[in-house]
mmCIF file of C-alpha atoms in Angstrom:
data_model
loop_
_atom_site.group_PDB
_atom_site.id
_atom_site.type_symbol
_atom_site.label_atom_id
_atom_site.label_comp_id
_atom_site.label_asym_id
_atom_site.label_seq_id
_atom_site.Cartn_x
_atom_site.Cartn_y
_atom_site.Cartn_z
ATOM 1 C CA MET R 1 99.518 87.966 53.135
ATOM 2 C CA SER R 2 95.486 86.275 50.557
ATOM 3 C CA GLU R 3 93.730 88.639 49.713
ATOM 4 C CA ILE R 4 89.849 88.228 50.955
ATOM 5 C CA HIS R 5 86.906 87.579 47.964
ATOM 6 C CA TRP R 6 84.150 88.598 50.143
ATOM 7 C CA ASP R 7 80.031 87.252 50.174
ATOM 8 C CA LYS R 8 76.964 89.143 49.527
ATOM 9 C CA PRO R 9 75.912 91.291 52.902
ATOM 10 C CA PHE R 10 74.067 89.056 55.569
ATOM 11 C CA CYS R 11 71.688 92.657 57.237
ATOM 12 C CA GLY R 12 69.939 91.268 59.885
ATOM 13 C CA GLU R 13 66.732 94.049 61.331
ATOM 14 C CA GLY R 14 68.073 97.548 61.843
ATOM 15 C CA ASN R 15 71.916 98.929 60.055
ATOM 16 C CA SER R 16 73.343 95.020 61.706
ATOM 17 C CA CYS R 17 75.071 94.240 58.009
ATOM 18 C CA PHE R 18 77.545 91.128 57.739
ATOM 19 C CA ARG R 19 80.204 89.957 55.839
ATOM 20 C CA ILE R 20 81.534 87.171 55.406
ATOM 21 C CA GLY R 21 84.784 86.179 52.827
ATOM 22 C CA THR R 22 87.236 83.228 52.765
ATOM 23 C CA ASP R 23 91.397 83.876 51.990
ATOM 24 C CA ALA R 24 92.697 80.500 49.827
ATOM 25 C CA GLU R 25 94.507 79.146 52.486
ATOM 26 C CA GLY R 26 91.348 78.578 54.135
ATOM 27 C CA ASN R 27 90.902 80.954 56.642
ATOM 28 C CA SER R 28 87.543 82.990 57.077
ATOM 29 C CA TYR R 29 86.762 86.249 57.876
ATOM 30 C CA ILE R 30 83.644 88.324 59.546
ATOM 31 C CA ALA R 31 83.597 92.251 59.399
ATOM 32 C CA VAL R 32 81.259 95.375 59.356
ATOM 33 C CA ASN R 33 79.405 95.688 55.715
ATOM 34 C CA GLY R 34 81.879 99.428 54.487
ATOM 35 C CA GLN R 35 84.622 98.362 57.090
ATOM 36 C CA GLU R 36 85.359 95.233 55.809
ATOM 37 C CA ASP R 37 89.090 95.832 56.596
ATOM 38 C CA ARG R 38 87.977 95.694 60.011
ATOM 39 C CA TYR R 39 87.810 92.334 60.641
ATOM 40 C CA LEU R 40 87.889 89.472 62.786
ATOM 41 C CA THR R 41 89.474 86.000 60.793
ATOM 42 C CA ASP R 42 89.451 82.358 62.975
ATOM 43 C CA SER R 43 89.371 79.347 60.791
ATOM 44 C CA HIS R 44 86.636 77.855 58.445
ATOM 45 C CA ASP R 45 85.514 75.858 61.057
ATOM 46 C CA ALA R 46 85.184 78.335 63.557
ATOM 47 C CA LEU R 47 83.861 81.055 61.828
ATOM 48 C CA ARG R 48 81.060 77.283 60.306
ATOM 49 C CA VAL R 49 80.831 76.685 64.064
ATOM 50 C CA MET R 50 79.845 79.981 65.128
ATOM 51 C CA ILE R 51 77.086 80.394 62.151
ATOM 52 C CA ARG R 52 75.508 77.743 63.259
ATOM 53 C CA ASP R 53 74.949 77.778 66.614
ATOM 54 C CA ILE R 54 73.678 81.737 65.824
ATOM 55 C CA LYS R 55 71.011 79.595 63.526
ATOM 56 C CA ALA R 56 70.292 77.297 66.753
ATOM 57 C CA GLY R 57 69.888 80.332 68.531
ATOM 58 C CA LYS R 58 72.471 79.661 70.739
ATOM 59 C CA ALA R 59 74.098 83.713 69.818
ATOM 60 C CA ASP R 60 71.495 85.301 68.499
ATOM 61 C CA HIS R 61 72.086 88.790 69.690
ATOM 62 C CA LEU R 62 75.233 89.007 67.837
ATOM 63 C CA LEU R 63 73.312 89.456 64.825
#
């Protein structure tokens, strides 16, 4: 497994802080800040679509 390179945390209101990471194989990861050992993974494109949908208000309840 490739090493995950985590971005700085994204924090919304309250305690909802998330981190997004990528690896050299083109996979993307999302985890709760401080719990990077428990992450969800998918392709970079799938994560990009999810983030765009959240920003468009289609899934704002996730953050």
